[in-house]
Coordinates of N, CA, C and O in Angstrom, one line a residue:
M652 N -21.4 -4.5 89.6 CA -21.7 -5.2 90.8 C -22.3 -4.3 91.8 O -22.0 -3.1 91.9
S653 N -23.1 -4.9 92.7 CA -23.8 -4.2 93.7 C -23.0 -4.0 95.0 O -22.2 -4.9 95.3
N654 N -23.2 -3.0 95.7 CA -22.6 -2.8 97.0 C -23.4 -3.4 98.2 O -23.0 -3.2 99.3
T655 N -24.5 -4.0 97.9 CA -25.3 -4.6 98.9 C -24.7 -5.9 99.4 O -24.1 -6.6 98.6
P656 N -24.9 -6.3 100.6 CA -24.4 -7.6 101.1 C -25.1 -8.7 100.4 O -26.2 -8.6 100.0
A657 N -24.4 -9.8 100.3 CA -24.9 -11.1 99.7 C -26.1 -11.6 100.5 O -26.0 -11.6 101.8
Q658 N -27.1 -12.0 99.9 CA -28.3 -12.6 100.5 C -28.7 -13.9 99.8 O -28.5 -14.1 98.6
H659 N -29.3 -14.8 100.6 CA -29.7 -16.0 100.1 C -31.2 -15.9 99.7 O -31.9 -15.2 100.3
L660 N -31.6 -16.7 98.7 CA -33.0 -16.7 98.3 C -33.8 -17.4 99.3 O -33.4 -18.4 99.9
P661 N -35.1 -16.9 99.5 CA -36.0 -17.6 100.3 C -36.3 -18.9 99.7 O -36.2 -19.1 98.5
A662 N -36.6 -19.9 100.5 CA -36.9 -21.3 100.1 C -37.9 -21.4 98.9 O -37.7 -22.1 98.0
E663 N -39.0 -20.6 99.0 CA -40.0 -20.6 98.0 C -39.5 -20.1 96.7 O -39.8 -20.7 95.6
R664 N -38.7 -19.0 96.7 CA -38.1 -18.5 95.4 C -37.2 -19.5 94.8 O -37.1 -19.7 93.6
K665 N -36.3 -20.1 95.7 CA -35.3 -21.0 95.3 C -36.0 -22.2 94.6 O -35.6 -22.7 93.5
A666 N -37.1 -22.7 95.2 CA -37.8 -23.9 94.7 C -38.4 -23.5 93.3 O -38.4 -24.4 92.4
E667 N -38.9 -22.3 93.2 CA -39.5 -21.9 91.9 C -38.4 -21.9 90.8 O -38.6 -22.3 89.7
L668 N -37.2 -21.3 91.1 CA -36.1 -21.2 90.2 C -35.6 -22.6 89.8 O -35.3 -22.9 88.6
V669 N -35.5 -23.5 90.8 CA -35.0 -24.8 90.5 C -36.0 -25.6 89.6 O -35.6 -26.2 88.6
H670 N -37.3 -25.4 89.8 CA -38.3 -26.0 89.0 C -38.2 -25.5 87.6 O -38.2 -26.3 86.6
R671 N -38.0 -24.2 87.4 CA -37.9 -23.6 86.0 C -36.6 -24.2 85.3 O -36.6 -24.4 84.1
L672 N -35.5 -24.3 86.1 CA -34.3 -24.8 85.5 C -34.4 -26.3 85.1 O -33.9 -26.7 84.1
R673 N -35.2 -27.0 85.9 CA -35.4 -28.4 85.5 C -36.2 -28.5 84.3 O -36.0 -29.4 83.4
R674 N -37.2 -27.7 84.1 CA -38.0 -27.6 82.9 C -37.1 -27.3 81.7 O -37.1 -27.9 80.6
A675 N -36.2 -26.3 81.9 CA -35.3 -25.9 80.8 C -34.3 -27.1 80.5 O -34.0 -27.3 79.3
E676 N -33.9 -27.8 81.5 CA -33.0 -28.9 81.3 C -33.7 -30.0 80.4 O -33.1 -30.6 79.5
G677 N -35.0 -30.2 80.7 CA -35.8 -31.2 79.9 C -35.9 -30.7 78.4 O -35.8 -31.5 77.5
Q678 N -36.0 -29.4 78.3 CA -36.1 -28.8 76.9 C -34.7 -29.0 76.2 O -34.7 -29.3 75.0
V679 N -33.6 -28.9 76.9 CA -32.3 -29.1 76.3 C -32.2 -30.6 75.9 O -31.7 -30.9 74.8
R680 N -32.6 -31.4 76.7 CA -32.6 -32.9 76.4 C -33.4 -33.1 75.1 O -33.0 -33.9 74.3
G681 N -34.6 -32.5 75.1 CA -35.4 -32.6 73.9 C -34.7 -32.1 72.6 O -34.8 -32.7 71.5
L682 N -34.0 -31.0 72.8 CA -33.2 -30.5 71.6 C -32.1 -31.5 71.2 O -32.0 -31.7 70.0
Q683 N -31.5 -32.1 72.1 CA -30.4 -33.1 71.8 C -31.1 -34.3 71.0 O -30.5 -34.8 70.0
K684 N -32.3 -34.7 71.5 CA -32.9 -35.8 70.9 C -33.3 -35.4 69.4 O -33.2 -36.2 68.5
L685 N -33.9 -34.2 69.2 CA -34.2 -33.8 67.9 C -33.0 -33.8 67.0 O -33.1 -34.2 65.8
L686 N -31.9 -33.3 67.5 CA -30.7 -33.3 66.6 C -30.2 -34.7 66.3 O -29.9 -35.0 65.2
D687 N -30.2 -35.6 67.3 CA -29.8 -37.0 67.1 C -30.7 -37.7 66.1 O -30.3 -38.5 65.3
E688 N -32.0 -37.3 66.1 CA -33.0 -37.9 65.2 C -33.0 -37.3 63.8 O -33.7 -37.7 62.9
G689 N -32.2 -36.2 63.6 CA -32.2 -35.5 62.4 C -33.5 -34.8 62.1 O -33.9 -34.7 60.9
A690 N -34.1 -34.2 63.1 CA -35.4 -33.5 62.9 C -35.2 -32.3 62.0 O -34.1 -31.8 61.8
D691 N -36.3 -31.8 61.5 CA -36.3 -30.6 60.7 C -35.8 -29.4 61.4 O -36.0 -29.2 62.6
C692 N -35.0 -28.6 60.7 CA -34.4 -27.4 61.3 C -35.4 -26.4 61.9 O -35.1 -25.9 63.0
A693 N -36.5 -26.3 61.3 CA -37.5 -25.4 61.9 C -38.0 -25.9 63.2 O -38.3 -25.1 64.1
K694 N -38.2 -27.2 63.3 CA -38.6 -27.7 64.6 C -37.6 -27.6 65.7 O -37.9 -27.2 66.8
I695 N -36.3 -27.8 65.3 CA -35.2 -27.6 66.2 C -35.2 -26.1 66.7 O -35.0 -25.8 67.9
A696 N -35.3 -25.2 65.7 CA -35.2 -23.7 66.1 C -36.4 -23.4 67.0 O -36.2 -22.6 67.9
Q697 N -37.6 -23.9 66.8 CA -38.7 -23.6 67.6 C -38.4 -24.1 69.1 O -38.7 -23.4 70.0
Q698 N -37.9 -25.3 69.2 CA -37.6 -25.8 70.5 C -36.4 -25.0 71.2 O -36.5 -24.8 72.4
L699 N -35.5 -24.6 70.4 CA -34.4 -23.8 70.9 C -34.9 -22.4 71.4 O -34.5 -22.0 72.5
L700 N -35.8 -21.8 70.7 CA -36.4 -20.6 71.1 C -37.2 -20.8 72.4 O -37.1 -19.9 73.4
A701 N -37.9 -21.9 72.6 CA -38.7 -22.2 73.8 C -37.7 -22.3 75.0 O -38.0 -21.8 76.1
T702 N -36.6 -23.0 74.7 CA -35.6 -23.2 75.8 C -35.0 -21.9 76.2 O -34.8 -21.6 77.4
R703 N -34.6 -21.1 75.2 CA -34.1 -19.7 75.5 C -35.0 -18.9 76.3 O -34.7 -18.2 77.3
H704 N -36.3 -18.9 76.0 CA -37.3 -18.2 76.7 C -37.4 -18.7 78.1 O -37.5 -17.8 79.1
A705 N -37.4 -20.0 78.4 CA -37.4 -20.5 79.7 C -36.3 -20.0 80.6 O -36.4 -19.6 81.7
L706 N -35.1 -20.0 80.0 CA -33.9 -19.5 80.7 C -34.0 -18.0 80.9 O -33.6 -17.5 82.0
D707 N -34.4 -17.2 79.9 CA -34.5 -15.8 80.1 C -35.5 -15.5 81.2 O -35.3 -14.6 82.0
S708 N -36.6 -16.2 81.2 CA -37.7 -16.0 82.2 C -37.1 -16.3 83.6 O -37.4 -15.5 84.6
T709 N -36.3 -17.3 83.7 CA -35.7 -17.7 85.0 C -34.8 -16.6 85.5 O -34.7 -16.2 86.6
Y710 N -34.0 -16.0 84.5 CA -33.0 -15.0 84.8 C -33.8 -13.7 85.3 O -33.4 -13.1 86.3
V711 N -34.9 -13.4 84.7 CA -35.6 -12.2 85.1 C -36.2 -12.4 86.5 O -36.1 -11.5 87.3
R712 N -36.7 -13.6 86.8 CA -37.3 -13.9 88.1 C -36.2 -13.8 89.2 O -36.5 -13.3 90.3
L713 N -35.1 -14.3 88.9 CA -34.0 -14.2 89.8 C -33.6 -12.8 90.2 O -33.5 -12.4 91.3
N714 N -33.5 -12.0 89.1 CA -33.2 -10.6 89.3 C -34.3 -9.8 90.1 O -34.0 -8.9 90.9
L715 N -35.5 -10.1 89.8 CA -36.6 -9.5 90.5 C -36.6 -9.9 92.0 O -36.8 -9.1 92.9
A716 N -36.2 -11.1 92.3 CA -36.1 -11.6 93.7 C -34.9 -10.8 94.4 O -35.1 -10.4 95.6
V717 N -33.8 -10.6 93.7 CA -32.7 -9.8 94.3 C -33.2 -8.4 94.6 O -32.9 -7.9 95.6
A718 N -33.9 -7.8 93.6 CA -34.3 -6.4 93.8 C -35.3 -6.3 95.0 O -35.3 -5.4 95.8
E719 N -36.2 -7.3 95.1 CA -37.1 -7.4 96.2 C -36.4 -7.4 97.5 O -36.8 -6.7 98.4
Q720 N -35.4 -8.3 97.6 CA -34.6 -8.4 98.8 C -33.9 -7.1 99.2 O -33.9 -6.6 100.3
E721 N -33.4 -6.4 98.1 CA -32.7 -5.2 98.4 C -33.6 -4.1 98.9 O -33.3 -3.3 99.8
L722 N -34.8 -4.1 98.4 CA -35.8 -3.1 98.8 C -36.4 -3.4 100.2 O -36.9 -2.5 100.8
Q723 N -36.3 -4.6 100.6 CA -36.8 -4.9 102.0 C -35.8 -4.6 103.1 O -36.1 -4.6 104.2
Q724 N -34.5 -4.3 102.7 CA -33.5 -3.9 103.7 C -33.9 -2.5 104.2 O -34.3 -1.6 103.5
P725 N -33.7 -2.4 105.6 CA -34.0 -1.1 106.2 C -33.1 0.0 105.5 O -32.0 -0.2 105.3
S726 N -33.8 1.2 105.3 CA -33.1 2.3 104.7 C -33.8 3.6 105.0 O -35.0 3.6 105.1
T727 N -33.0 4.6 105.1 CA -33.5 5.9 105.4 C -33.5 6.8 104.1 O -34.0 7.9 104.1
E728 N -33.0 6.3 103.0 CA -32.9 7.0 101.8 C -34.2 7.1 101.0 O -34.3 7.8 100.1
G729 N -35.1 6.1 101.2 CA -36.4 6.1 100.6 C -36.4 6.1 99.1 O -35.9 5.1 98.5
A730 N -36.9 7.1 98.4 CA -37.0 7.1 97.0 C -35.6 6.9 96.3 O -35.6 6.3 95.2
Q731 N -34.6 7.5 96.8 CA -33.3 7.4 96.2 C -32.9 5.9 96.2 O -32.3 5.4 95.2
R732 N -33.1 5.2 97.2 CA -32.8 3.7 97.3 C -33.6 3.0 96.2 O -33.0 2.1 95.6
V733 N -34.8 3.2 96.1 CA -35.7 2.6 95.1 C -35.1 2.8 93.7 O -35.0 1.9 92.9
T734 N -34.8 4.1 93.4 CA -34.2 4.4 92.1 C -32.9 3.6 91.9 O -32.7 3.1 90.8
E735 N -32.0 3.6 92.8 CA -30.8 2.8 92.7 C -31.0 1.3 92.4 O -30.4 0.8 91.5
V736 N -31.9 0.7 93.2 CA -32.2 -0.7 93.0 C -32.8 -0.9 91.6 O -32.4 -1.9 90.9
L737 N -33.7 -0.1 91.2 CA -34.3 -0.2 89.8 C -33.3 0.0 88.7 O -33.4 -0.7 87.7
D738 N -32.4 0.9 88.9 CA -31.3 1.2 87.9 C -30.5 -0.1 87.8 O -30.1 -0.5 86.7
R739 N -30.1 -0.7 88.9 CA -29.3 -1.9 88.9 C -30.0 -3.0 88.2 O -29.5 -3.8 87.4
L740 N -31.3 -3.2 88.5 CA -32.2 -4.2 87.9 C -32.2 -4.0 86.4 O -32.0 -4.9 85.6
Q741 N -32.5 -2.8 86.0 CA -32.5 -2.5 84.5 C -31.2 -2.8 83.9 O -31.1 -3.3 82.8
N742 N -30.1 -2.5 84.5 CA -28.8 -2.7 84.0 C -28.5 -4.2 83.8 O -28.1 -4.7 82.7
R743 N -28.9 -5.0 84.8 CA -28.7 -6.4 84.7 C -29.6 -7.1 83.6 O -29.1 -7.9 82.9
L744 N -30.8 -6.6 83.5 CA -31.7 -7.2 82.5 C -31.4 -6.7 81.1 O -31.5 -7.5 80.2
G745 N -30.8 -5.5 81.0 CA -30.4 -5.0 79.7 C -29.2 -5.8 79.2 O -29.1 -6.1 78.0
R746 N -28.4 -6.3 80.0 CA -27.2 -7.1 79.6 C -27.7 -8.5 79.2 O -26.9 -9.2 78.5
A747 N -28.8 -8.9 79.6 CA -29.3 -10.3 79.2 C -29.6 -10.4 77.8 O -29.8 -11.5 77.2
R748 N -29.8 -9.3 77.1 CA -30.3 -9.4 75.7 C -29.2 -9.5 74.7 O -28.1 -9.3 74.7

């Protein structure tokens, strides 16, 4: 966990993430329909991969927004602060795999 104070996402970022989540929600509904209809396993796997990619992309964008916010906070540490933020970002994204 980070030692930085909690921050809220800017409205534009939040709207982008909500849009991506709604698209992923539609993909999940599509998966359910394919399963209900008894679709070919390869087709289901392809749709599942697309859904996973959509969620992974959303997760990455959220973490980039957090890093961006952290870097915009006033700091006198300069390069050390950037290194710490990037290390936390890499750690979070590494756990996503």
